[in-house]
PDB file of C-alpha atoms in Angstrom:
ATOM      1  CA  MET A   9      39.511 160.362 186.766  1.00 54.00           C
ATOM      2  CA  GLY A  10      42.992 161.432 185.723  1.00 51.00           C
ATOM      3  CA  SER A  11      43.408 163.219 189.039  1.00 62.00           C
ATOM      4  CA  GLY A  12      43.046 159.981 191.009  1.00 64.00           C
ATOM      5  CA  SER A  13      45.819 158.099 192.680  1.00 73.00           C
ATOM      6  CA  GLU A  14      48.280 155.958 190.735  1.00 74.00           C
ATOM      7  CA  VAL A  15      46.915 152.825 192.400  1.00 75.00           C
ATOM      8  CA  ALA A  16      43.331 153.673 191.365  1.00 75.00           C
ATOM      9  CA  MET A  17      44.376 154.344 187.766  1.00 73.00           C
ATOM     10  CA  GLU A  18      46.338 151.094 187.571  1.00 78.00           C
ATOM     11  CA  ALA A  19      43.334 149.101 188.801  1.00 79.00           C
ATOM     12  CA  ALA A  20      40.783 150.868 186.559  1.00 78.00           C
ATOM     13  CA  ASP A  21      39.522 149.558 183.210  1.00 75.00           C
ATOM     14  CA  MET A  22      39.201 153.120 181.886  1.00 72.00           C
ATOM     15  CA  VAL A  23      40.895 156.375 182.896  1.00 74.00           C
ATOM     16  CA  LEU A  24      39.223 159.719 182.073  1.00 70.00           C
ATOM     17  CA  LEU A  25      41.889 162.380 181.687  1.00 68.00           C
ATOM     18  CA  ASP A  26      39.569 165.400 181.562  1.00 65.00           C
ATOM     19  CA  SER A  27      35.840 164.769 181.926  1.00 68.00           C
ATOM     20  CA  PHE A  28      33.012 162.383 181.247  1.00 73.00           C
ATOM     21  CA  ALA A  29      32.476 164.095 177.865  1.00 74.00           C
ATOM     22  CA  ALA A  30      35.492 162.159 176.615  1.00 74.00           C
ATOM     23  CA  ILE A  31      33.381 158.979 176.753  1.00 80.00           C
ATOM     24  CA  VAL A  32      31.048 160.339 174.071  1.00 84.00           C
ATOM     25  CA  GLU A  33      33.920 161.118 171.718  1.00 83.00           C
ATOM     26  CA  ALA A  34      35.514 157.746 172.401  1.00 83.00           C
ATOM     27  CA  VAL A  35      32.274 155.946 171.503  1.00 87.00           C
ATOM     28  CA  ARG A  36      31.782 158.138 168.423  1.00 89.00           C
ATOM     29  CA  TYR A  37      35.218 157.483 166.951  1.00 88.00           C
ATOM     30  CA  GLY A  38      35.210 153.851 167.961  1.00 90.00           C
ATOM     31  CA  ARG A  39      32.085 153.440 165.856  1.00 91.00           C
ATOM     32  CA  VAL A  40      33.608 155.507 163.039  1.00 93.00           C
ATOM     33  CA  VAL A  41      36.634 153.216 162.872  1.00 93.00           C
ATOM     34  CA  PHE A  42      34.382 150.147 162.760  1.00 92.00           C
ATOM     35  CA  ASP A  43      32.135 151.757 160.108  1.00 92.00           C
ATOM     36  CA  ASN A  44      35.028 152.837 157.908  1.00 93.00           C
ATOM     37  CA  LEU A  45      36.572 149.376 158.001  1.00 93.00           C
ATOM     38  CA  LYS A  46      33.241 147.904 156.872  1.00 93.00           C
ATOM     39  CA  LYS A  47      32.946 150.511 154.112  1.00 92.00           C
ATOM     40  CA  THR A  48      36.463 149.812 152.864  1.00 92.00           C
ATOM     41  CA  ILE A  49      35.791 146.079 152.735  1.00 92.00           C
ATOM     42  CA  CYS A  50      32.412 146.586 151.053  1.00 91.00           C
ATOM     43  CA  TYR A  51      34.089 148.818 148.465  1.00 89.00           C
ATOM     44  CA  LEU A  52      36.864 146.335 147.651  1.00 88.00           C
ATOM     45  CA  LEU A  53      34.885 143.097 147.439  1.00 88.00           C
ATOM     46  CA  PRO A  54      32.602 143.676 144.405  1.00 85.00           C
ATOM     47  CA  ALA A  55      35.283 144.578 141.850  1.00 78.00           C
ATOM     48  CA  GLY A  56      38.351 143.124 143.558  1.00 78.00           C
ATOM     49  CA  THR A  57      36.962 139.606 144.038  1.00 83.00           C
ATOM     50  CA  PHE A  58      33.457 138.977 142.678  1.00 86.00           C
ATOM     51  CA  SER A  59      33.798 140.616 139.265  1.00 86.00           C
ATOM     52  CA  GLU A  60      37.248 139.078 138.783  1.00 86.00           C
ATOM     53  CA  PHE A  61      36.077 135.649 139.904  1.00 87.00           C
ATOM     54  CA  TRP A  62      33.409 135.200 137.219  1.00 91.00           C
ATOM     55  CA  PRO A  63      35.642 135.580 134.128  1.00 90.00           C
ATOM     56  CA  ILE A  64      37.709 132.684 135.470  1.00 91.00           C
ATOM     57  CA  ILE A  65      34.662 130.550 136.313  1.00 92.00           C
ATOM     58  CA  THR A  66      33.034 131.121 132.906  1.00 91.00           C
ATOM     59  CA  SER A  67      36.326 130.180 131.269  1.00 91.00           C
ATOM     60  CA  ILE A  68      36.600 126.927 133.224  1.00 91.00           C
ATOM     61  CA  LEU A  69      32.966 125.824 133.172  1.00 91.00           C
ATOM     62  CA  PHE A  70      31.740 127.139 129.839  1.00 91.00           C
ATOM     63  CA  GLY A  71      34.908 127.177 127.761  1.00 90.00           C
ATOM     64  CA  MET A  72      34.726 130.918 127.172  1.00 90.00           C
ATOM     65  CA  PRO A  73      37.832 133.096 126.871  1.00 90.00           C
ATOM     66  CA  GLN A  74      38.936 134.704 130.126  1.00 89.00           C
ATOM     67  CA  ILE A  75      37.442 138.076 129.296  1.00 89.00           C
ATOM     68  CA  LEU A  76      39.490 139.905 131.954  1.00 88.00           C
ATOM     69  CA  SER A  77      43.198 139.177 131.734  1.00 86.00           C
ATOM     70  CA  SER A  78      45.104 138.085 134.838  1.00 86.00           C
ATOM     71  CA  PHE A  79      47.366 141.139 134.606  1.00 87.00           C
ATOM     72  CA  LEU A  80      44.441 143.572 134.621  1.00 85.00           C
ATOM     73  CA  MET A  81      43.030 141.737 137.640  1.00 87.00           C
ATOM     74  CA  ILE A  82      46.276 142.471 139.461  1.00 87.00           C
ATOM     75  CA  ILE A  83      46.129 146.133 138.416  1.00 85.00           C
ATOM     76  CA  ILE A  84      42.622 146.446 139.882  1.00 83.00           C
ATOM     77  CA  CYS A  85      43.580 144.764 143.162  1.00 82.00           C
ATOM     78  CA  CYS A  86      46.971 146.376 143.709  1.00 83.00           C
ATOM     79  CA  LEU A  87      46.634 149.844 142.168  1.00 83.00           C
ATOM     80  CA  THR A  88      43.331 151.298 140.983  1.00 80.00           C
ATOM     81  CA  ASP A  89      41.219 150.146 143.957  1.00 82.00           C
ATOM     82  CA  CYS A  90      43.767 150.745 146.698  1.00 84.00           C
ATOM     83  CA  ALA A  91      43.883 154.538 146.554  1.00 84.00           C
ATOM     84  CA  ALA A  92      40.113 154.988 146.852  1.00 85.00           C
ATOM     85  CA  ALA A  93      39.898 152.295 149.541  1.00 88.00           C
ATOM     86  CA  THR A  94      42.487 154.201 151.589  1.00 90.00           C
ATOM     87  CA  ALA A  95      40.520 157.431 151.141  1.00 89.00           C
ATOM     88  CA  ILE A  96      37.335 155.768 152.458  1.00 90.00           C
ATOM     89  CA  ALA A  97      39.173 155.020 155.711  1.00 90.00           C
ATOM     90  CA  TYR A  98      39.226 158.802 156.337  1.00 91.00           C
ATOM     91  CA  GLU A  99      35.450 159.252 156.105  1.00 91.00           C
ATOM     92  CA  LYS A 100      33.858 161.569 158.681  1.00 90.00           C
ATOM     93  CA  PRO A 101      31.240 160.238 161.156  1.00 90.00           C
ATOM     94  CA  GLU A 102      27.740 159.803 159.784  1.00 89.00           C
ATOM     95  CA  ARG A 103      25.050 161.918 161.396  1.00 87.00           C
ATOM     96  CA  ASP A 104      23.287 158.956 162.990  1.00 85.00           C
ATOM     97  CA  VAL A 105      26.396 157.200 164.296  1.00 88.00           C
ATOM     98  CA  LEU A 106      25.519 157.797 167.981  1.00 87.00           C
ATOM     99  CA  ALA A 107      21.818 157.071 167.487  1.00 86.00           C
ATOM    100  CA  ARG A 108      22.439 153.392 166.726  1.00 85.00           C
ATOM    101  CA  LYS A 109      22.155 150.645 169.283  1.00 86.00           C
ATOM    102  CA  PRO A 110      25.429 149.290 170.683  1.00 87.00           C
ATOM    103  CA  ARG A 111      26.595 146.350 168.618  1.00 85.00           C
ATOM    104  CA  ASN A 112      26.548 142.865 170.071  1.00 83.00           C
ATOM    105  CA  MET A 113      30.175 141.817 170.499  1.00 81.00           C
ATOM    106  CA  LYS A 114      29.277 138.144 170.017  1.00 82.00           C
ATOM    107  CA  LYS A 115      27.052 138.515 166.943  1.00 83.00           C
ATOM    108  CA  ASP A 116      27.930 141.733 165.093  1.00 84.00           C
ATOM    109  CA  ARG A 117      31.073 140.966 163.123  1.00 87.00           C
ATOM    110  CA  LEU A 118      33.148 143.234 160.911  1.00 89.00           C
ATOM    111  CA  VAL A 119      32.319 141.029 157.919  1.00 91.00           C
ATOM    112  CA  ASP A 120      28.937 139.356 158.242  1.00 91.00           C
ATOM    113  CA  TRP A 121      26.354 137.968 155.846  1.00 93.00           C
ATOM    114  CA  LYS A 122      24.706 141.358 155.468  1.00 93.00           C
ATOM    115  CA  LEU A 123      27.907 142.974 154.209  1.00 93.00           C
ATOM    116  CA  LEU A 124      28.545 140.050 151.849  1.00 93.00           C
ATOM    117  CA  LEU A 125      24.978 140.320 150.550  1.00 93.00           C
ATOM    118  CA  GLN A 126      25.527 144.009 149.792  1.00 92.00           C
ATOM    119  CA  ALA A 127      28.968 143.483 148.245  1.00 91.00           C
ATOM    120  CA  TYR A 128      28.216 140.345 146.209  1.00 92.00           C
ATOM    121  CA  GLY A 129      24.447 140.059 145.905  1.00 91.00           C
ATOM    122  CA  PHE A 130      23.856 143.702 145.034  1.00 90.00           C
ATOM    123  CA  LEU A 131      26.954 145.651 143.941  1.00 88.00           C
ATOM    124  CA  GLY A 132      28.922 142.678 142.606  1.00 88.00           C
ATOM    125  CA  ILE A 133      26.133 141.307 140.425  1.00 89.00           C
ATOM    126  CA  ILE A 134      25.500 144.727 138.863  1.00 87.00           C
ATOM    127  CA  MET A 135      29.205 145.314 138.145  1.00 86.00           C
ATOM    128  CA  ALA A 136      29.907 141.874 136.736  1.00 88.00           C
ATOM    129  CA  THR A 137      26.764 141.844 134.576  1.00 89.00           C
ATOM    130  CA  CYS A 138      27.465 145.277 133.117  1.00 87.00           C
ATOM    131  CA  SER A 139      31.105 144.410 132.435  1.00 87.00           C
ATOM    132  CA  PHE A 140      30.265 141.100 130.735  1.00 90.00           C
ATOM    133  CA  THR A 141      27.573 142.804 128.644  1.00 89.00           C
ATOM    134  CA  LEU A 142      29.860 145.553 127.363  1.00 88.00           C
ATOM    135  CA  SER A 143      32.757 143.191 126.622  1.00 90.00           C
ATOM    136  CA  TYR A 144      30.844 140.488 124.756  1.00 91.00           C
ATOM    137  CA  SER A 145      28.624 142.958 122.904  1.00 90.00           C
ATOM    138  CA  TYR A 146      31.786 144.664 121.650  1.00 90.00           C
ATOM    139  CA  ALA A 147      33.206 141.318 120.493  1.00 90.00           C
ATOM    140  CA  GLU A 148      29.895 140.586 118.750  1.00 90.00           C
ATOM    141  CA  ARG A 149      30.042 143.885 116.861  1.00 89.00           C
ATOM    142  CA  LYS A 150      33.617 143.114 115.799  1.00 89.00           C
ATOM    143  CA  GLY A 151      32.561 139.805 114.238  1.00 89.00           C
ATOM    144  CA  VAL A 152      33.311 137.423 117.124  1.00 89.00           C
ATOM    145  CA  PRO A 153      29.849 136.106 118.064  1.00 88.00           C
ATOM    146  CA  PHE A 154      29.072 135.026 121.603  1.00 89.00           C
ATOM    147  CA  SER A 155      27.648 131.723 120.308  1.00 87.00           C
ATOM    148  CA  LYS A 156      31.090 130.828 118.980  1.00 86.00           C
ATOM    149  CA  LEU A 157      32.846 131.731 122.212  1.00 88.00           C
ATOM    150  CA  ALA A 158      30.630 129.674 124.533  1.00 87.00           C
ATOM    151  CA  PHE A 159      32.028 126.147 124.925  1.00 88.00           C
ATOM    152  CA  GLY A 160      34.795 127.024 122.488  1.00 83.00           C
ATOM    153  CA  PHE A 161      37.577 126.120 124.962  1.00 86.00           C
ATOM    154  CA  GLY A 162      40.145 128.260 123.146  1.00 80.00           C
ATOM    155  CA  LYS A 163      39.213 127.262 119.600  1.00 86.00           C
ATOM    156  CA  VAL A 164      39.388 130.130 117.117  1.00 87.00           C
ATOM    157  CA  PRO A 165      35.997 130.518 115.331  1.00 85.00           C
ATOM    158  CA  SER A 166      36.025 129.566 111.679  1.00 84.00           C
ATOM    159  CA  GLY A 167      36.490 132.436 109.278  1.00 83.00           C
ATOM    160  CA  LEU A 168      38.666 134.430 111.693  1.00 85.00           C
ATOM    161  CA  SER A 169      42.430 134.634 111.870  1.00 89.00           C
ATOM    162  CA  GLU A 170      44.058 133.916 115.216  1.00 88.00           C
ATOM    163  CA  ASP A 171      45.690 137.357 115.285  1.00 89.00           C
ATOM    164  CA  TYR A 172      42.376 139.150 114.729  1.00 90.00           C
ATOM    165  CA  TYR A 173      40.618 136.930 117.274  1.00 90.00           C
ATOM    166  CA  ASN A 174      43.238 137.702 119.927  1.00 89.00           C
ATOM    167  CA  GLN A 175      43.143 141.406 119.107  1.00 89.00           C
ATOM    168  CA  VAL A 176      39.367 141.554 119.635  1.00 90.00           C
ATOM    169  CA  LEU A 177      39.640 139.636 122.912  1.00 90.00           C
ATOM    170  CA  ASN A 178      42.391 141.990 124.138  1.00 89.00           C
ATOM    171  CA  GLU A 179      40.144 144.950 123.363  1.00 89.00           C
ATOM    172  CA  ALA A 180      37.179 143.268 125.088  1.00 90.00           C
ATOM    173  CA  SER A 181      39.369 142.565 128.127  1.00 89.00           C
ATOM    174  CA  SER A 182      40.377 146.230 128.278  1.00 87.00           C
ATOM    175  CA  ILE A 183      36.689 147.222 128.067  1.00 87.00           C
ATOM    176  CA  TYR A 184      35.859 144.903 130.990  1.00 88.00           C
ATOM    177  CA  PHE A 185      38.704 146.506 132.952  1.00 86.00           C
ATOM    178  CA  ILE A 186      37.598 150.065 132.191  1.00 82.00           C
ATOM    179  CA  ASN A 187      34.028 149.230 133.093  1.00 80.00           C
ATOM    180  CA  LEU A 188      35.060 147.897 136.509  1.00 78.00           C
ATOM    181  CA  PHE A 189      37.496 150.751 136.946  1.00 72.00           C
ATOM    182  CA  GLU A 190      34.881 153.430 136.314  1.00 65.00           C
ATOM    183  CA  LEU A 191      32.308 151.752 138.536  1.00 60.00           C
ATOM    184  CA  THR A 192      34.838 151.595 141.359  1.00 54.00           C
ATOM    185  CA  SER A 193      37.916 153.819 141.160  1.00 49.00           C
ATOM    186  CA  SER A 194      37.367 156.361 138.471  1.00 48.00           C
ATOM    187  CA  PRO A 195      34.247 158.119 137.417  1.00 47.00           C
ATOM    188  CA  ARG A 196      32.549 154.710 137.307  1.00 50.00           C
ATOM    189  CA  GLN A 197      34.040 153.062 140.411  1.00 59.00           C
ATOM    190  CA  PHE A 198      33.540 156.535 141.807  1.00 72.00           C
ATOM    191  CA  PHE A 199      29.841 155.645 141.845  1.00 81.00           C
ATOM    192  CA  ASN A 200      30.688 152.646 144.035  1.00 82.00           C
ATOM    193  CA  VAL A 201      32.695 154.968 146.298  1.00 85.00           C
ATOM    194  CA  LEU A 202      29.691 157.259 146.647  1.00 85.00           C
ATOM    195  CA  ALA A 203      27.414 154.291 147.302  1.00 87.00           C
ATOM    196  CA  THR A 204      29.611 152.841 150.063  1.00 89.00           C
ATOM    197  CA  ARG A 205      30.495 156.131 151.796  1.00 89.00           C
ATOM    198  CA  THR A 206      27.353 155.807 153.902  1.00 91.00           C
ATOM    199  CA  ARG A 207      25.497 152.792 155.232  1.00 90.00           C
ATOM    200  CA  ARG A 208      22.045 154.370 155.647  1.00 88.00           C
ATOM    201  CA  LEU A 209      22.269 158.100 154.929  1.00 90.00           C
ATOM    202  CA  SER A 210      21.683 159.573 151.484  1.00 91.00           C
ATOM    203  CA  LEU A 211      24.496 161.084 149.436  1.00 88.00           C
ATOM    204  CA  LEU A 212      22.722 164.432 149.825  1.00 88.00           C
ATOM    205  CA  GLN A 213      22.784 164.057 153.617  1.00 90.00           C
ATOM    206  CA  HIS A 214      26.483 163.147 153.659  1.00 89.00           C
ATOM    207  CA  PRO A 215      28.102 164.854 150.619  1.00 88.00           C
ATOM    208  CA  PRO A 216      31.850 164.434 149.931  1.00 86.00           C
ATOM    209  CA  ILE A 217      32.268 168.196 149.378  1.00 86.00           C
ATOM    210  CA  PHE A 218      30.948 171.525 150.694  1.00 84.00           C
ATOM    211  CA  ARG A 219      30.048 170.473 154.261  1.00 86.00           C
ATOM    212  CA  PRO A 220      33.079 170.454 156.607  1.00 87.00           C
ATOM    213  CA  GLU A 221      31.509 167.757 158.811  1.00 88.00           C
ATOM    214  CA  THR A 222      31.067 165.304 155.901  1.00 89.00           C
ATOM    215  CA  ARG A 223      33.570 166.219 153.198  1.00 89.00           C
ATOM    216  CA  ASN A 224      36.409 163.930 152.177  1.00 90.00           C
ATOM    217  CA  TYR A 225      38.756 165.606 149.719  1.00 88.00           C
ATOM    218  CA  LYS A 226      41.083 162.601 149.722  1.00 88.00           C
ATOM    219  CA  LEU A 227      38.696 160.825 147.330  1.00 86.00           C
ATOM    220  CA  PHE A 228      39.540 163.096 144.408  1.00 85.00           C
ATOM    221  CA  PRO A 229      43.342 162.594 144.312  1.00 89.00           C
ATOM    222  CA  ALA A 230      42.634 158.858 144.642  1.00 86.00           C
ATOM    223  CA  ILE A 231      40.417 158.960 141.559  1.00 82.00           C
ATOM    224  CA  LEU A 232      43.018 160.917 139.564  1.00 84.00           C
ATOM    225  CA  PHE A 233      45.676 158.370 140.551  1.00 87.00           C
ATOM    226  CA  ALA A 234      43.464 155.509 139.355  1.00 83.00           C
ATOM    227  CA  LEU A 235      42.801 157.302 136.067  1.00 82.00           C
ATOM    228  CA  GLY A 236      46.532 157.752 135.520  1.00 86.00           C
ATOM    229  CA  VAL A 237      47.166 154.055 136.138  1.00 85.00           C
ATOM    230  CA  ALA A 238      44.408 152.978 133.737  1.00 83.00           C
ATOM    231  CA  PHE A 239      45.550 155.248 130.915  1.00 84.00           C
ATOM    232  CA  THR A 240      49.178 154.229 131.399  1.00 88.00           C
ATOM    233  CA  PHE A 241      48.518 150.512 130.933  1.00 86.00           C
ATOM    234  CA  LEU A 242      45.930 150.906 128.165  1.00 85.00           C
ATOM    235  CA  TYR A 243      47.419 153.687 126.054  1.00 87.00           C
ATOM    236  CA  VAL A 244      51.224 153.394 126.207  1.00 88.00           C
ATOM    237  CA  PRO A 245      52.125 151.457 123.006  1.00 87.00           C
ATOM    238  CA  LYS A 246      55.034 149.491 124.477  1.00 87.00           C
ATOM    239  CA  LEU A 247      52.932 148.334 127.425  1.00 87.00           C
ATOM    240  CA  GLN A 248      50.107 147.373 125.058  1.00 84.00           C
ATOM    241  CA  THR A 249      52.447 145.039 123.190  1.00 84.00           C
ATOM    242  CA  VAL A 250      53.990 143.452 126.272  1.00 86.00           C
ATOM    243  CA  LEU A 251      50.829 143.148 128.377  1.00 85.00           C
ATOM    244  CA  ASN A 252      48.240 142.468 125.627  1.00 84.00           C
ATOM    245  CA  THR A 253      46.182 145.527 126.526  1.00 85.00           C
ATOM    246  CA  SER A 254      44.507 147.893 124.091  1.00 84.00           C
ATOM    247  CA  ARG A 255      42.988 151.335 123.760  1.00 83.00           C
ATOM    248  CA  ILE A 256      39.215 151.211 123.660  1.00 82.00           C
ATOM    249  CA  PRO A 257      36.490 153.019 121.681  1.00 82.00           C
ATOM    250  CA  ILE A 258      35.428 156.329 123.168  1.00 80.00           C
ATOM    251  CA  GLU A 259      31.838 155.188 123.759  1.00 79.00           C
ATOM    252  CA  ASN A 260      33.096 152.603 126.231  1.00 78.00           C
ATOM    253  CA  PHE A 261      34.185 155.420 128.528  1.00 77.00           C
ATOM    254  CA  PHE A 262      30.675 156.874 128.628  1.00 79.00           C
ATOM    255  CA  LEU A 263      28.478 153.765 128.760  1.00 80.00           C
ATOM    256  CA  PRO A 264      29.906 152.756 132.179  1.00 79.00           C
ATOM    257  CA  LEU A 265      28.916 156.191 133.494  1.00 80.00           C
ATOM    258  CA  ALA A 266      25.284 155.344 132.789  1.00 82.00           C
ATOM    259  CA  PHE A 267      25.674 151.978 134.548  1.00 82.00           C
ATOM    260  CA  GLY A 268      27.373 153.684 137.471  1.00 83.00           C
ATOM    261  CA  MET A 269      24.597 156.243 137.824  1.00 86.00           C
ATOM    262  CA  GLY A 270      22.058 153.429 137.800  1.00 87.00           C
ATOM    263  CA  LEU A 271      24.000 151.611 140.531  1.00 87.00           C
ATOM    264  CA  LEU A 272      24.120 154.756 142.677  1.00 89.00           C
ATOM    265  CA  LEU A 273      20.407 155.499 142.225  1.00 92.00           C
ATOM    266  CA  LEU A 274      19.460 151.917 143.113  1.00 92.00           C
ATOM    267  CA  ASP A 275      21.521 152.115 146.295  1.00 93.00           C
ATOM    268  CA  GLU A 276      20.025 155.510 147.157  1.00 94.00           C
ATOM    269  CA  ALA A 277      16.556 153.967 146.778  1.00 94.00           C
ATOM    270  CA  ARG A 278      17.584 151.073 149.048  1.00 94.00           C
ATOM    271  CA  LYS A 279      18.846 153.485 151.716  1.00 93.00           C
ATOM    272  CA  ALA A 280      15.689 155.580 151.475  1.00 94.00           C
ATOM    273  CA  ALA A 281      13.574 152.464 152.032  1.00 94.00           C
ATOM    274  CA  VAL A 282      15.731 151.484 155.029  1.00 93.00           C
ATOM    275  CA  ARG A 283      15.255 154.928 156.592  1.00 92.00           C
ATOM    276  CA  LYS A 284      11.513 155.090 155.897  1.00 92.00           C
ATOM    277  CA  TRP A 285      10.666 151.547 157.008  1.00 92.00           C
ATOM    278  CA  PRO A 286      13.240 150.648 159.719  1.00 89.00           C
ATOM    279  CA  GLY A 287      11.366 147.532 160.757  1.00 87.00           C
ATOM    280  CA  LYS A 288      10.847 146.041 157.302  1.00 91.00           C
ATOM    281  CA  PHE A 289      12.810 143.430 155.364  1.00 91.00           C
ATOM    282  CA  LEU A 290      15.281 145.781 153.647  1.00 89.00           C
ATOM    283  CA  ALA A 291      16.234 147.357 156.972  1.00 90.00           C
ATOM    284  CA  LYS A 292      16.776 143.948 158.560  1.00 90.00           C
ATOM    285  CA  VAL A 293      19.201 142.841 155.832  1.00 91.00           C
ATOM    286  CA  ALA A 294      20.919 146.247 155.510  1.00 90.00           C
ATOM    287  CA  TRP A 295      24.638 146.120 156.173  1.00 85.00           C
TER     288      TRP A 295
END
C-alpha cells in the first residue's frame, strides 16, 4: 500500500496508493486501451490498405486502369481516415469489458488472424466490391465498357477520344474515392466507424450519443472534417485540373449510404450470433 515503507514500495511490483479498488479500474482501463487500439487498426485496414491495394493489383494483372488514383489513396490514408481513427481511440469501455477472460500474453496479440479476417475478409471485401461496382458501372453508362478496359493495358477503346476516356476514368476514380470515404469517414465510412466501435455489443447497447457511459462526441467533428476534405479536393475547380479529380453525380452520394447500411446490418447480425452462441464457429473467429 502507499502507506508502506519506502523500501517495501521500491521492492514491490505494484503500489496501491489508496485501496484495492484501484486494481479494478486499472484492469478496466488497461483493457480499454487494448480494445481501442484494436478498433482503430480494424477501422483503418479495410479502406486504407485492402481497398486501395486491389485497384493496383487489377491494373498490374488484368491491364485495367487504376480506378483509384494514387493521390486519392494518399488523401484517404493521411486525411479522411485519420480524424475518425483518432476519435475511436477515445471510445468508452464496453459493458462486458470486465466479464472477459484475461488475455493470454503469449497468444493474444494486438493484431492477430481474427482481426485481419474481420478487416480484410469481411469489411474489406464488402468495401472494395461496392467501390469497384459503382466505378465501373458508371464508366459503362458513360460509354466505356468494362470489356474494353479488361486487359486493355492503357489502350484507349476504339471510338473514344483520349480526352473523353480520361475524363470518364477521373470521374470513376472520384466515385471510388467517395464510396470508400462514405463507408469509412463520412456518412458511409461512418457505417464502418459504427461497426468497429464495439467488438461484440450491438450499436443499440453501446450508442455513440445519449448515454454518458457510451457516447463519443468526437466522432462527429471527425466526420465533418473528412467531408470538408473530400469536397475540397473534388469540387474546387483548380484542384480538379491539377489533381485529375472530378465532381460526381448526385446519386453516387446516396448509393454508398445503402451499401454502408448493409455493411452495418451484416456486422450487427454477426455480433448478435456471437452473443447468442458463444461457443459456436462465429464466436471462435470473432475479433
